Each structure stands twice: as structure tokens, then as C-alpha cells.
Coordinates of C-alpha atoms and ligand atoms in Angstrom, one line a residue:
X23 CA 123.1 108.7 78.0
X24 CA 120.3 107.8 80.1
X25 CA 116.3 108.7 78.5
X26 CA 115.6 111.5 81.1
X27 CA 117.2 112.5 84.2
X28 CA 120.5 113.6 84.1
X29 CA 123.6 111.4 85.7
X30 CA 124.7 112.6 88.8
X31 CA 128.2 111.5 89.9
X32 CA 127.6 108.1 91.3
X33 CA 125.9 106.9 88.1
X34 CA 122.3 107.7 89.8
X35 CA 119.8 109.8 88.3
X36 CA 118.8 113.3 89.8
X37 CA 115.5 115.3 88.8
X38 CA 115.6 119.0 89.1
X39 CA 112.5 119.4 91.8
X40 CA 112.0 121.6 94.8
X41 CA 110.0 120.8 98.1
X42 CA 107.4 123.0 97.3
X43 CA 104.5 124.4 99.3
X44 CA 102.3 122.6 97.6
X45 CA 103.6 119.0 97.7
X46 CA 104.3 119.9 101.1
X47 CA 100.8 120.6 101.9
X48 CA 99.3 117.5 99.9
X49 CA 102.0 115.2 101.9
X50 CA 100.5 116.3 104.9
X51 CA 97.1 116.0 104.1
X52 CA 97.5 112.9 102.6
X53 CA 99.3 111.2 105.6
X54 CA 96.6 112.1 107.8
X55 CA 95.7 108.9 106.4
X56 CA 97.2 107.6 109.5
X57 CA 95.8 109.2 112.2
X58 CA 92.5 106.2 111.8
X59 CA 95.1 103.4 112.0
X60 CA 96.9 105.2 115.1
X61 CA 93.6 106.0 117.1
X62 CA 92.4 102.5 116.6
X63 CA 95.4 100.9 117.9
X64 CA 95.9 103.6 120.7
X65 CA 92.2 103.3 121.8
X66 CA 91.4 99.5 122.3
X67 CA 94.1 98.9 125.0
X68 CA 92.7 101.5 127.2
X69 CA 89.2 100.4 126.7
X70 CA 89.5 97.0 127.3
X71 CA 91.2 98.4 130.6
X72 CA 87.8 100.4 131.6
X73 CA 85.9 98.5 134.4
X74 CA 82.5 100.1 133.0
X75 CA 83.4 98.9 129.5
X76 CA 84.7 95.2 130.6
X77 CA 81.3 94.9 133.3
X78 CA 79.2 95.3 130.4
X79 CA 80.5 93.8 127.4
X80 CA 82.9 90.9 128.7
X81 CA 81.9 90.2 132.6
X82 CA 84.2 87.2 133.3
X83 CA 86.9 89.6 132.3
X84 CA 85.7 92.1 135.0
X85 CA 85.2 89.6 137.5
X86 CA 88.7 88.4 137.1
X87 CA 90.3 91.6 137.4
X88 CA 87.9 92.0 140.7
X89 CA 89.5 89.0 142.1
X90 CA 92.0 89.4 144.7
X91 CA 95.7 90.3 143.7
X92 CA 97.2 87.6 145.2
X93 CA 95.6 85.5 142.0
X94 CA 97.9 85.0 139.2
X95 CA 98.3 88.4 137.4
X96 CA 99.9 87.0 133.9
X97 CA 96.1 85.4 133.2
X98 CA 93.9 88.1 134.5
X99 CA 93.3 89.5 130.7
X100 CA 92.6 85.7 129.2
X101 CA 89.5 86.3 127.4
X102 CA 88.8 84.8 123.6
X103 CA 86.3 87.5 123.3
X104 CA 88.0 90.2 124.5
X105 CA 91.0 89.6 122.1
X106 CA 88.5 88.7 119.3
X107 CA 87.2 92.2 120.2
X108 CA 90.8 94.0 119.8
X109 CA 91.8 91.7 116.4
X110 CA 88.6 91.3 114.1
X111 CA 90.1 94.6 112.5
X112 CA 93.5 93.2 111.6
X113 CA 91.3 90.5 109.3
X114 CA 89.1 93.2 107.9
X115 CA 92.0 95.5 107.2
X116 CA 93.7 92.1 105.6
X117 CA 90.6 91.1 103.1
X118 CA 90.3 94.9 102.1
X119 CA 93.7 95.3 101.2
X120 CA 93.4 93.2 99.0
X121 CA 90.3 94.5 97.2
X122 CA 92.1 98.3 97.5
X123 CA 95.0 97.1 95.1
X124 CA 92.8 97.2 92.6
X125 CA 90.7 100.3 93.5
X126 CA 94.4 101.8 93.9
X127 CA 95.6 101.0 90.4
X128 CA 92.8 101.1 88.5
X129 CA 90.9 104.6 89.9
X130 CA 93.9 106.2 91.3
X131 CA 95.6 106.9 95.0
X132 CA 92.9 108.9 96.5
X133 CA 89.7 107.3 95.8
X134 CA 91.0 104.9 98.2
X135 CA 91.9 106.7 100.8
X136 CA 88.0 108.4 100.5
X137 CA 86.5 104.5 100.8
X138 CA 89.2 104.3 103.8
X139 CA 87.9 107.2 105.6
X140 CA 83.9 106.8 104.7
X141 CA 83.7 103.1 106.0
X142 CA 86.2 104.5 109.5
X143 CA 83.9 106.6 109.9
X144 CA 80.9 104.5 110.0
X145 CA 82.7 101.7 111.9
X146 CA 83.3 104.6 114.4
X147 CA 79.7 105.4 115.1
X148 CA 78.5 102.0 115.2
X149 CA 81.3 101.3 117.8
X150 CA 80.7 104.6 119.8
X151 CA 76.4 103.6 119.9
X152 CA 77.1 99.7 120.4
X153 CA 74.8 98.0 123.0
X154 CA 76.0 95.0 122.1
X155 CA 79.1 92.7 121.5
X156 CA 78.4 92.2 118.1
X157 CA 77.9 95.8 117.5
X158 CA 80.9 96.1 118.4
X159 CA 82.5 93.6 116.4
X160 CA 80.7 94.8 113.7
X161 CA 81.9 98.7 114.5
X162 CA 85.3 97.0 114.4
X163 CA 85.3 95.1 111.5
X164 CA 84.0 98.3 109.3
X165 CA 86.8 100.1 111.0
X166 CA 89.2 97.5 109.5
X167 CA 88.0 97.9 105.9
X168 CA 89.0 101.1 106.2
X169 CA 92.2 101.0 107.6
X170 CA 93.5 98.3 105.0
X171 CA 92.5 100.8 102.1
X172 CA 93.8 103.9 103.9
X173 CA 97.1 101.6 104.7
X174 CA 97.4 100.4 100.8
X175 CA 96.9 103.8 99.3
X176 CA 98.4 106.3 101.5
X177 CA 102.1 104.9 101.7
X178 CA 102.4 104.6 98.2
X179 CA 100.8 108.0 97.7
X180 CA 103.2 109.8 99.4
X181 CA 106.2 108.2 98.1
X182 CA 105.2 109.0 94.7
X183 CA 104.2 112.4 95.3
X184 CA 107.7 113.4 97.3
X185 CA 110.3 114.6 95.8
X186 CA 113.4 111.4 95.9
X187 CA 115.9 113.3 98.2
X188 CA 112.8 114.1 100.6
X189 CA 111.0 110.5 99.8
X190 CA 111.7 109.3 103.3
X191 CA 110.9 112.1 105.4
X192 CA 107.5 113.0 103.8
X193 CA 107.1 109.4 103.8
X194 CA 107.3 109.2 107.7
X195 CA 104.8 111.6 107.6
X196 CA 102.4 108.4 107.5
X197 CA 103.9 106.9 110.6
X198 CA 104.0 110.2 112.5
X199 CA 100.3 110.4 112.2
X200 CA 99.5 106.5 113.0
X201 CA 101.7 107.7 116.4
X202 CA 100.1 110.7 116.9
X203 CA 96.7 109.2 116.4
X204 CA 97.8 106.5 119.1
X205 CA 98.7 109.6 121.3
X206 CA 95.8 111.3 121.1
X207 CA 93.8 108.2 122.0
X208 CA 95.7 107.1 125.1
X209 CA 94.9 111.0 126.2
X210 CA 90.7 110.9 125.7
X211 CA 91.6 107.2 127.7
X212 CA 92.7 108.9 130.5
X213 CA 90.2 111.7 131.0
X214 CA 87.0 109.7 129.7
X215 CA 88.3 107.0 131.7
X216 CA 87.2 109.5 134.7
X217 CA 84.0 110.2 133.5
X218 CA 81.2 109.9 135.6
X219 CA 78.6 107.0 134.8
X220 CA 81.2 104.8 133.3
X221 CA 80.2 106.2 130.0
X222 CA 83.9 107.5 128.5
X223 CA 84.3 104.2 126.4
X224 CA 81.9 105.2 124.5
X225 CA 83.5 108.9 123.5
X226 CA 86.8 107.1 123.0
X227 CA 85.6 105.0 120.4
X228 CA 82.9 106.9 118.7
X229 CA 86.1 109.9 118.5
X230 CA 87.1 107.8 115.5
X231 CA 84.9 110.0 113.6
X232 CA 87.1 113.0 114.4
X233 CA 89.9 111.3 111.9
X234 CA 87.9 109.4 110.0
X235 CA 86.2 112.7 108.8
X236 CA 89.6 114.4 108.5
X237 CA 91.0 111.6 105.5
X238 CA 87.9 111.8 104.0
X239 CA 87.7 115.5 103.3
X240 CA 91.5 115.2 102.8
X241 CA 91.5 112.7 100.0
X242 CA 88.5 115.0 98.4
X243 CA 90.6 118.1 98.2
X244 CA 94.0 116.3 97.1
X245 CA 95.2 115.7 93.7
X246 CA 96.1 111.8 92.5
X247 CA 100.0 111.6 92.1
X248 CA 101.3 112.1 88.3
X249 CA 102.1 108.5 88.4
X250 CA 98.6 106.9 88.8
X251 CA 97.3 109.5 86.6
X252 CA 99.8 108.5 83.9
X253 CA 99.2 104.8 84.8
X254 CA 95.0 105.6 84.2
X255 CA 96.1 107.4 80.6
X256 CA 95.8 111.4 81.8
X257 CA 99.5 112.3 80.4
X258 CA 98.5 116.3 79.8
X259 CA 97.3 116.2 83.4
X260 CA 99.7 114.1 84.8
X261 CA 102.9 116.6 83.0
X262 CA 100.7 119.6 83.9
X263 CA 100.5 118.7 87.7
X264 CA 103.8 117.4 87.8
X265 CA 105.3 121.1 87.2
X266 CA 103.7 122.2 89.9
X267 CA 104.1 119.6 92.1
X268 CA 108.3 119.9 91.7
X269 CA 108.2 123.3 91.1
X270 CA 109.7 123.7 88.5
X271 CA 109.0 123.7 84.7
X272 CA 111.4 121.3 82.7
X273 CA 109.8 117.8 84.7
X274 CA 110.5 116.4 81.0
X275 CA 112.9 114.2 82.1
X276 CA 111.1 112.6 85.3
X277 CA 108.1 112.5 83.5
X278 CA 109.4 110.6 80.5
X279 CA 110.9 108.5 83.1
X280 CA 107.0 107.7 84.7
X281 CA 105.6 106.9 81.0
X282 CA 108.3 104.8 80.2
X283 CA 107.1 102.7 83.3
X284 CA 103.6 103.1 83.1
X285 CA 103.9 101.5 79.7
X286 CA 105.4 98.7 81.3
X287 CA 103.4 98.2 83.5
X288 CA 100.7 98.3 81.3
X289 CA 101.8 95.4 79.3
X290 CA 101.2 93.3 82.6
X291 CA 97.6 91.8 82.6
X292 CA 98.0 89.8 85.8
X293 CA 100.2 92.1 88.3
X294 CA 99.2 89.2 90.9
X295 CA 100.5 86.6 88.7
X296 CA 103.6 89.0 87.8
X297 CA 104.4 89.1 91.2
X298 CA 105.8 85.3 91.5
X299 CA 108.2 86.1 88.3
X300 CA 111.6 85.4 89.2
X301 CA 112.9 89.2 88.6
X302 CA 110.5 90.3 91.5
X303 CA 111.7 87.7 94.0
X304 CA 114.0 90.1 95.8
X305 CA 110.3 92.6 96.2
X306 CA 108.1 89.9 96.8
X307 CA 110.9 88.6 100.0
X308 CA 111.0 92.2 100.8
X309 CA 106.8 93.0 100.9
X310 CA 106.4 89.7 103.1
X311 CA 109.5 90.0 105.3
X312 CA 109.6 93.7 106.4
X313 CA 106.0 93.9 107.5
X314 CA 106.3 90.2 109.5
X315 CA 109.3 91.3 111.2
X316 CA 107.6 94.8 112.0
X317 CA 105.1 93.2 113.9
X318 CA 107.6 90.5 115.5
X319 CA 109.4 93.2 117.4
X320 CA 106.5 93.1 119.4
X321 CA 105.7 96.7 119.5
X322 CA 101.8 95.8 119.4
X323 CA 102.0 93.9 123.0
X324 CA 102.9 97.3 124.0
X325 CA 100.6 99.0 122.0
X326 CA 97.7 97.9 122.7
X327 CA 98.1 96.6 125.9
X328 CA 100.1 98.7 127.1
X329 CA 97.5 99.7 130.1
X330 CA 96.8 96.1 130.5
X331 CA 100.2 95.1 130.8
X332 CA 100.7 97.7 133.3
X333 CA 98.1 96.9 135.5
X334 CA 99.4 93.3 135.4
X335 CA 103.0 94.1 136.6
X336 CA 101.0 96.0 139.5
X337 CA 100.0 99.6 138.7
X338 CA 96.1 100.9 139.3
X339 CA 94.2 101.7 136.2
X340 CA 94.7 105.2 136.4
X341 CA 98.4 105.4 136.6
X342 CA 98.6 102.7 133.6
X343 CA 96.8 104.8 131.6
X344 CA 99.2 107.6 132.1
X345 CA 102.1 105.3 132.0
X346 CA 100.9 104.6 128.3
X347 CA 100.7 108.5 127.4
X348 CA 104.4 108.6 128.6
X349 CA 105.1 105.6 126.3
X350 CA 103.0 107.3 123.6
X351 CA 104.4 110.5 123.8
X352 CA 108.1 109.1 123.2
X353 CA 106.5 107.1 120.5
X354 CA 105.9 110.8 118.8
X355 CA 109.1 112.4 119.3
X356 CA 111.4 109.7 118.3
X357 CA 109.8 109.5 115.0
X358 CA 110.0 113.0 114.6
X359 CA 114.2 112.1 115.1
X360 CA 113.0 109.7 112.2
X361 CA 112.2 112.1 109.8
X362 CA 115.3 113.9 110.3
X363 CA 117.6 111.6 110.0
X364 CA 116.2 108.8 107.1
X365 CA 117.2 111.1 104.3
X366 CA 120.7 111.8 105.9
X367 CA 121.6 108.4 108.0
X368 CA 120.1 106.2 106.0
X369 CA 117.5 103.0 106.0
X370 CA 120.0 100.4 107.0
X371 CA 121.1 102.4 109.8
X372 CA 118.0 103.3 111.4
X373 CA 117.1 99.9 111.1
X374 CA 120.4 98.4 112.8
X375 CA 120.6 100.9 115.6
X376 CA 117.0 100.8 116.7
X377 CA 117.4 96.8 116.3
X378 CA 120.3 96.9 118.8
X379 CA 118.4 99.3 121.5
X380 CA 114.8 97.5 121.0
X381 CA 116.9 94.1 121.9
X382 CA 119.2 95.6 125.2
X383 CA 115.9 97.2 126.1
X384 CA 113.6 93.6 125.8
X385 CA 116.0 91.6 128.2
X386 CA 116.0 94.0 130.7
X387 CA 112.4 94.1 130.9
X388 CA 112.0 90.6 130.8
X389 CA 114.6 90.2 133.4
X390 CA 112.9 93.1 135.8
X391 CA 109.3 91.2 135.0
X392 CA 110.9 87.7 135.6
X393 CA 112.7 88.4 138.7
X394 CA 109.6 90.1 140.5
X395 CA 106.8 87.8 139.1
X396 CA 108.6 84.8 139.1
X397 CA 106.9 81.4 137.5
X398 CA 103.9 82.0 139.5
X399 CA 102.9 85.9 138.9
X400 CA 102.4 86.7 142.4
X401 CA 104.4 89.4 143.1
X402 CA 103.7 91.1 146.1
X403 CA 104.3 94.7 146.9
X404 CA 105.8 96.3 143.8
X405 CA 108.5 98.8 144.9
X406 CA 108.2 102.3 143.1
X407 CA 112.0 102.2 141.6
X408 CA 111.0 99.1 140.3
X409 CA 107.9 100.6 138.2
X410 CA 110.2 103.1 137.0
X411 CA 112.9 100.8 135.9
X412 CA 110.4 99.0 133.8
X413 CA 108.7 101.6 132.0
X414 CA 111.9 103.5 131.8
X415 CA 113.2 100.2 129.7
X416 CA 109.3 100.0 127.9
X417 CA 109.8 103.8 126.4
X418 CA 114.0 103.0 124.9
X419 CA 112.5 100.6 123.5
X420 CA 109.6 102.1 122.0
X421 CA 111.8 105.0 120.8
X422 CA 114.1 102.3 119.0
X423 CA 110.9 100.9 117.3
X424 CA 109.8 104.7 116.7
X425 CA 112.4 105.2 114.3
X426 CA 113.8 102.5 112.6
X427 CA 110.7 99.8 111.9
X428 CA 108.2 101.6 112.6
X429 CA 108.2 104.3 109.9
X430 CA 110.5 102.1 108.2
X431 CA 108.0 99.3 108.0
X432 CA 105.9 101.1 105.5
X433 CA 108.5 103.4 103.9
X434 CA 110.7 101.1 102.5
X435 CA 108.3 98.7 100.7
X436 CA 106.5 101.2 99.2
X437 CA 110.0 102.9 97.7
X438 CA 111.1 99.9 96.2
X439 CA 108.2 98.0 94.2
X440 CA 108.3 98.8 90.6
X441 CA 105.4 100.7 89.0
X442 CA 103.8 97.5 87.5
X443 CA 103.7 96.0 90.5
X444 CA 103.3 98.7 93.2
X445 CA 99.8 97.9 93.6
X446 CA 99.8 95.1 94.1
X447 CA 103.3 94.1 96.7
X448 CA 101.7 96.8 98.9
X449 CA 98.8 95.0 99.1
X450 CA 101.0 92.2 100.3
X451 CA 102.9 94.3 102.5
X452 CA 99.8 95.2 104.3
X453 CA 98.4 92.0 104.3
X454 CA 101.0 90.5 105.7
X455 CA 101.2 93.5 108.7
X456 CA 97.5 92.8 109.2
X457 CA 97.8 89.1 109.9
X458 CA 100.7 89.3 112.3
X459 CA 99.1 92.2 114.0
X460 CA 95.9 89.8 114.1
X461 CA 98.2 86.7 115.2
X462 CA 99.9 88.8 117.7
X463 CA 97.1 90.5 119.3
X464 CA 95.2 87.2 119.3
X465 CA 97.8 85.4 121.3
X466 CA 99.4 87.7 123.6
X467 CA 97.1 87.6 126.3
X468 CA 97.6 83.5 126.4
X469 CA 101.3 84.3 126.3
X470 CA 101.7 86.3 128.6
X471 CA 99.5 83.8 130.4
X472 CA 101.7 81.1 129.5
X473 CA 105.7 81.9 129.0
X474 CA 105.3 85.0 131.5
X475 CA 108.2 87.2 131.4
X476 CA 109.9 84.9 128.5
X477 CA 107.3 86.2 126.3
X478 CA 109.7 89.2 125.8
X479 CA 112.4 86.8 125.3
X480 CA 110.9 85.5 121.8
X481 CA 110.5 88.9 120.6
X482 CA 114.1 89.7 121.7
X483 CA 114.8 86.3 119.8
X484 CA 112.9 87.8 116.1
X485 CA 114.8 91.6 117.0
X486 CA 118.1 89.8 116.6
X487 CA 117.1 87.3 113.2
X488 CA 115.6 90.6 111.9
X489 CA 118.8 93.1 112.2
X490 CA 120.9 90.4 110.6
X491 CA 118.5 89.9 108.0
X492 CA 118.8 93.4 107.2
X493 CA 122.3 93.7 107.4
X494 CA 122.7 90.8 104.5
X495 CA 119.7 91.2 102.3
X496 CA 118.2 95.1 102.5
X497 CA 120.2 97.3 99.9
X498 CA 120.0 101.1 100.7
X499 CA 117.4 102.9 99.1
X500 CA 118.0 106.6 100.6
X501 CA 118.2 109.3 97.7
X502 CA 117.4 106.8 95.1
X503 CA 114.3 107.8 92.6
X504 CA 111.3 105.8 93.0
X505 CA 111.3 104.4 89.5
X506 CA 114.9 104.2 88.9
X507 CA 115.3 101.8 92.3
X508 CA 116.1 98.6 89.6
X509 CA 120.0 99.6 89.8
X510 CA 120.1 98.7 93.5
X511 CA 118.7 95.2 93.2
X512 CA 121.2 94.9 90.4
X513 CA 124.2 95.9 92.3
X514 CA 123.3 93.9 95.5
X515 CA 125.5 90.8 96.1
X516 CA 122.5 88.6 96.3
X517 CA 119.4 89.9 94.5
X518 CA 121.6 90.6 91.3
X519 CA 121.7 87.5 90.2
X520 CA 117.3 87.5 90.1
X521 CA 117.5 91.1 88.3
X522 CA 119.5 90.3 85.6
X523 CA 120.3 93.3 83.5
X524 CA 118.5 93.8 80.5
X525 CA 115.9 92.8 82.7
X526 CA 113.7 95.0 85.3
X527 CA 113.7 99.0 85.1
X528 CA 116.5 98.6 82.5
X529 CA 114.0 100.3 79.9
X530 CA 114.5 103.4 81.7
X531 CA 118.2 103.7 82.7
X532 CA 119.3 102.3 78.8
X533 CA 117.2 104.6 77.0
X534 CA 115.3 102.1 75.4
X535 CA 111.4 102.3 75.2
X536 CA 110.1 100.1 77.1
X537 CA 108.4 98.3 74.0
X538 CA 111.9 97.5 73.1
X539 CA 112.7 96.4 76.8
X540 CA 110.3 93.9 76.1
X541 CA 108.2 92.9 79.0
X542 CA 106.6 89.3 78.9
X543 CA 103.3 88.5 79.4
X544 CA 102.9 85.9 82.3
Ligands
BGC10 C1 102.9 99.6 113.1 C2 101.8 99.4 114.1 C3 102.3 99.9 115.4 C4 102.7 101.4 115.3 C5 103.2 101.9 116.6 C6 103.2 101.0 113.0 O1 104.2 101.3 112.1 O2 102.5 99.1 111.8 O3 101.5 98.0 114.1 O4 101.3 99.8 116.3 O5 103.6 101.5 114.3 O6 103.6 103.2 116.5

């Protein structure tokens, strides 16, 4: 008989627990979280699109887009400053993930996200005052500290906080917020984009204050999850809040369970180090892979230049700001069909069936973009069916990236790392999202300069790799407790034979204490 947590009929463990108000209520705080990472990525594309903005800060930009139509359209956008501009944050988010794996383990969940939401908000207000190019850089690159230690800590927060058979939905909660903070942005685009004076930029990107302020109150109000505070040596605490976290008041059994692998994981000195250990190759391949294919579906190029990339296939600034609202607004909803259907459907087949449609979706696109800009990007007069057809195409495709690798990008790696190394793979994970974010953004303009329409041809390429990588290597993790996930590594076809048994999580599921388990030193 398993130490804590009774066997349910499949061999897996069950926890009595209830969705209570309150976890409900901290889950929701807490994923506010993403609302900074959403409005950042939401409000570049549409400023960058702003002639007031462009005349001031990157004038060769402006005087392109001035030139006459007939010029080539793909290269309009080809600016190294300008992209500089949009991607300095993806390094800064990179580097501070890094520093917030510590902060994250060592101090606990939420004094993280409060250092996210503090240094947001002063990246906002520099960005929302700049006079200069390097203020904004600067703006930007605070704004990037903040979003790699809101990214790090608020995923794993959430997943430790939620009850397992509601893991994934509360989860999502993260990725609702990043779209509804894209959302919101593409909105103030539109109407301080019509601002007299040529000012609005500058309300669009000091706003960032609005949800910078909103994780920063957030993470002073919410408690740290019972597994960090076990993990920093608060047991009493950690039981106490536990109860009333599940609602219930025999948490013996879970909460054995989270002691058993805190002391684990505090026999690990290097959790770095740890990660490379042959029984964490299957995490490791999981916390590089998920987030590089994330970004490979190409959902940024839409994104963020979204209004840019509508201007270029022929609409006027105005309309391509509202075509990205109607691209942001789907972006919303099919997450919300997300969080519905993770905990019932499934991982694996979210991420097939969104794979499928995000793929269908890319060649038409490229085919409607090829056929009317040709090689040379001139395209002429742009009928209106042939607008529609292409944002039609642009928003099935966004809602297949809504909810399968989208929300699934975060959720998953932060469900299946192992206590003693949770810190640290997320880290990873977001590291790894920032620099293809960065490499993405960086290039796109050139691409789209360069391979044209067949830029959405190498993303349809990655789509395809990516849906049979998960169909051979991604176990599913639905309804599986967080600390309990060892058993599917162990009965996977290919990871078993790296988690041997006896080996990782075994500790908990053989009753042994995890003294006995025996965890080596690296
Ligand atoms: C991704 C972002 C992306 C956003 C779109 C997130 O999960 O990490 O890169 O822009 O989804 O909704």
C-alpha cells in the first residue's frame, strides 16, 4: 500500500480535495501574472505600426512605409532597430529566468511574481515617458526582467496550488490572461492610435502599469503554495494552509506525499547540475522541446506583427489594427474552449488537433499570400474576398494555437518536473521560449523580406515535426497528481528505460522514505 493517497482503480493516486473558493480565488489572482506578458506582446505590433511613433523613433522605417505602394511590400518593415526594439525583452526575460529559479525555490512562489510585477512596472513608465530610443530599450529591457520572473513563478504556482483533476484548467488560467492582456492591448492600439497629436503610443505602452500594478498587489495578498513552504521548512504552515486550500481536513495523505518530496529534493545541492542526470532526460527533452516548438508554430509573427503584416498584404493602418482585435478576440475564446476541455480531452489531444488545423490553416495562407504577391510583392489592387479569405484562415489558425500550444506550452512543463527539480527545468522552459521568441521576432521581418509567402511554409514544416513528436514521445499527464507524475515516465515506451524503477518518485509510490529511496548527490 502506497504512503499517502489512496489507490484509485487504475493504480493512480487520488487526494480527497475540493475546488474551493479559496484556491479558486488565489488561482485567479495569481494568473493575472499573465496579463504583463500578454500586453507586452499585444502592444509592440501596433506601435511599431503608428506613423507618429515610427516618424520619431525609427524615421527610415517611416519613410519606407511613405513610399509609394508599388515598392516591394514584404521589406517595408526591414529595420534592425525596430526589431531590436520589439526583442531586447525576450533576452531580458531569458537572463532573469534564470536568476528567478533561485528566488523561486529558495523564498518561495510569490516573492517572485512581486519582483515580476515591481520591475513591469517601472519598465512601463520609462517606456510610456521615453524621448529617446534608448529609453525605450531600456523601458523594454526592465519590462523583460519582469516578465521572465512572473513567467518562472506563476506557472509553477498554479499548478501546485490546483487541485490534480482541475490542474489543467486553473492552469490555463495563465494563458487566458497572457491572451487577454494581448486583447486588451490591440484595443487601446486602435483608439490611441486615433488620438489627436500622435501621442497614443505613448498611453499604450505606459498602460503597462495598469497590470503591472495588478500582479504586484496580487502576489502581496496571496499565500505561497504548501509545496514551497514545505520545500523552505514551514510544515505546520504548509499542513495548516493545505486544509484550507483542498477544503477539506484529512490532507494527511497529500501532504505526506509533498514532504516525502521535499526531502528529496533537499538532498540535491546542485538542482542545475541534477538536471543532466540520466533519470531526468525525458524532463530536460521535454522543458527544451515544448517551449521551442511553441514558438516554431509561429504564432508570434502573428502576434506581434499582426498589424504589420496586415498592412503589408494591403490593408490601411486602421483596419489592420482592427483586423488584429478580431484575431485577438478569437485568441480569447478558444482558450476559454481550452480550459474546458484539458481536464476532459486530454493533453495529447489538444495538442494533435490544434497541430492539424494550425497546419491546413498555414498553407492556405501561404498559398492566398503567394498567389497575389507573387516573388516580387507588388500586388496591386487587393480584392475584399481576398482580405477576408486571409484573415479568415489567420484566426483558425490562431484558435488551433489557442488551445492546444498555447496554454499547453506552459501547462504541461510545469505538471511534469519533479519537486527537486521544478525550479530549475522551468527556468529552462522559459528560457528556452524567450530565445526563440527573441530569434523569431528578430528575423521575421528579414523573412518575410526574403522567402515571402514561404515564410509560412517553414512554420507549416515545424507544425508537422512537432505533432509527431508529440504523438511518439509526450505521455498524458491529465488527472495525474503533480508529485506522483514518475509512474508515467515509467510506463512510457521510451522514457522507461531512463526512469528505471526504484529510481525517480519511487520514494513516494513504494512507501519508502525517501532517505531509504536514496537520492545521490551529483
Ligand atoms: C506564448 C506567446 C504567444 C501567446 C499568444 C503564449 O503561450 O508563449 O509567445 O504570443 O501565447 O497567445
Amino acid at each position: 500500500m502506497p504512503a499517502g493517497g489512496f489507490v484509485v482503480g487504475d493504480g493512480q493516486k487520488a487526494y480527497p480535495g475540493k475546488l474551493t473558493p479559496f484556491v479558486l480565488f488565489t488561482c485567479v489572482v495569481a494568473a493575472m501574472g499573465g496579463l504583463i506578458f500578454g500586453y507586452d506582446i499585444g502592444i509592440s505590433g501596433g506601435v511599431t505600426s503608428m506613423p507618429s511613433f515610427l516618424k520619431r523613433f525609427f524615421p527610415s522605417v517611416y519613410r519606407k512605409q511613405q513610399e509609394d505602394a508599388s515598392t516591394n511590400q514584404y521589406c517595408q518593415y526591414d529595420s534592425p532597430t525596430l526589431t531590436m526594439f520589439t526583442s531586447s525583452l525576450y533576452l531580458a526575460a531569458l537572463i532573469s529566468s534564470l536568476v528567478a529559479s533561485t528566488v523561486t525555490r529558495k523564498f518561495g512562489r510569490r516573492l517572485s511574481m512581486l519582483f515580476g510585477g515591481i520591475l513591469f512596472c517601472a519598465g512601463a513608465l520609462i517606456n510610456g515617458f521615453a524621448k529617446h530610443v534608448w529609453m525605450l530599450i531600456v523601458g523594454r529591457i526592465l519590462l523583460g526582467f519582469g516578465i521572465g520572473f512572473a513567467n518562472q513563478a506563476v506557472p509553477l504556482y498554479l499548478s501546485e496550488m490546483a487541485p490534480y483533476k482541475y490542474r489543467g484548467a486553473l492552469n490555463i488560467g495563465f494563458q487566458l490572461s497572457i491572451t487577454i492582456g494581448i486583447l486588451v492591448a490591440e484595443v487601446l492600439n486602435y483608439f490611441f492610435a486615433k488620438i489627436k497629436g500622435g501621442w497614443g503610443w505613448r498611453l499604450s505602452l505606459g498602460g503597462a502599469v495598469v497590470p503591472a500594478l495588478i500582479i504586484t498587489i496580487g502576489s502581496l495578498v496571496l499565500p505561497d503554495t504548501p509545496n514551497s513552504m514545505i520545500e523552505r521548512g514551514q510544515h505546520e504552515e504548509a499542513k495548516t494552509k493545505l486544509r484550507r486550500i483542498r477544503g477539506v481536513d484529512d490532507v494527511s495523505q497529500e501532504f505526506d506525499d509533498l514532504v516525502a518530496a521535499s526531502k528529496e529534493s533537499q538532498s540535491i545541492e546542485h538542482p542545475w547540475r541534477n538536471l543532466l542526470r540520466r533519470k531526468y532526460r525525458p524532463h530536460l527533452t521535454m522543458a527544451v522541446m515544448i517551449p521551442f516548438f511553441q514558438q516554431l508554430t509561429g504564432i508570434n509573427v502573428i502576434m506581434f506583427y499582426a498589424p504589420v503584416l496586415f498592412n503589408t498584404i494591403g490593408f490601411t493602418t486602421d483596419a489592420s489594427l482592427m483586423s488584429a482585435v478580431v484575431t485577438g478576440s478569437v485568441n480569447v475564446a478558444a482558450t476559454l474552449v481550452s480550459i474546458y476541455g484539458v481536464d476532459r480531452w486530454g493533453r495529447r489531444f489538444l495538442f494533435l488537433e490544434g497541430g492539424t488545423q494550425m497546419l491546413i490553416c498555414q498553407a492556405v495562407v501561404a498559398a492566398c499570400i503567394g498567389a497575389k504577391f507573387g516573388v516580387d510583392g507588388t500586388p496591386g489592387e487587393l480584392p475584399k474576398w481576398y482580405a477576408i479569405v486571409v484573415v479568415t484562415f489567420i484566426c483558425i489558425y490562431v484558435a488551433g494555437f489557442a488551445w492546444s500550444w498555447g496554454p499547453l506550452g506552459w501547462l504541461v512543463p510545469s505538471e511534469i518536473f519533479p519537486l527537486e527539480i521544478r525550479s530549475a527545468a522551468q527556468s529552462i522552459t522559459v528560457s528556452v521560449n524567450m530565445i526563440f521568441t527573441f530569434i523569431i521576432a528578430q528575423i521575421f521581418l528579414t523573412m518575410l523580406c526574403h522567402l515571402k509567402f514561404g515564410l509560412f511554409l517553414v512554420f507549416a514544416f515545424f507544425v508537422v515535426v512537432m505533432s509527431i513528436f508529440v504523438y511518439i514521445f509526450l505521455p498524458e499527464t491529465k488527472g495525474i497528481p503533480i508529485e506522483e507524475m514518475g509512474q508515467v515516465w515509467r510506463s512510457h515506451w521510451y522514457w522507461s528505460r531512463f526512469v528505471e524503477d526504484g529510481e525517480y518518485g519511487n520514494a513516494l509510490e513504494m512507501g519508502k522514505s525517501s532517505n531509504q529511496a536514496g537520492t545521490k548527490h551529483v
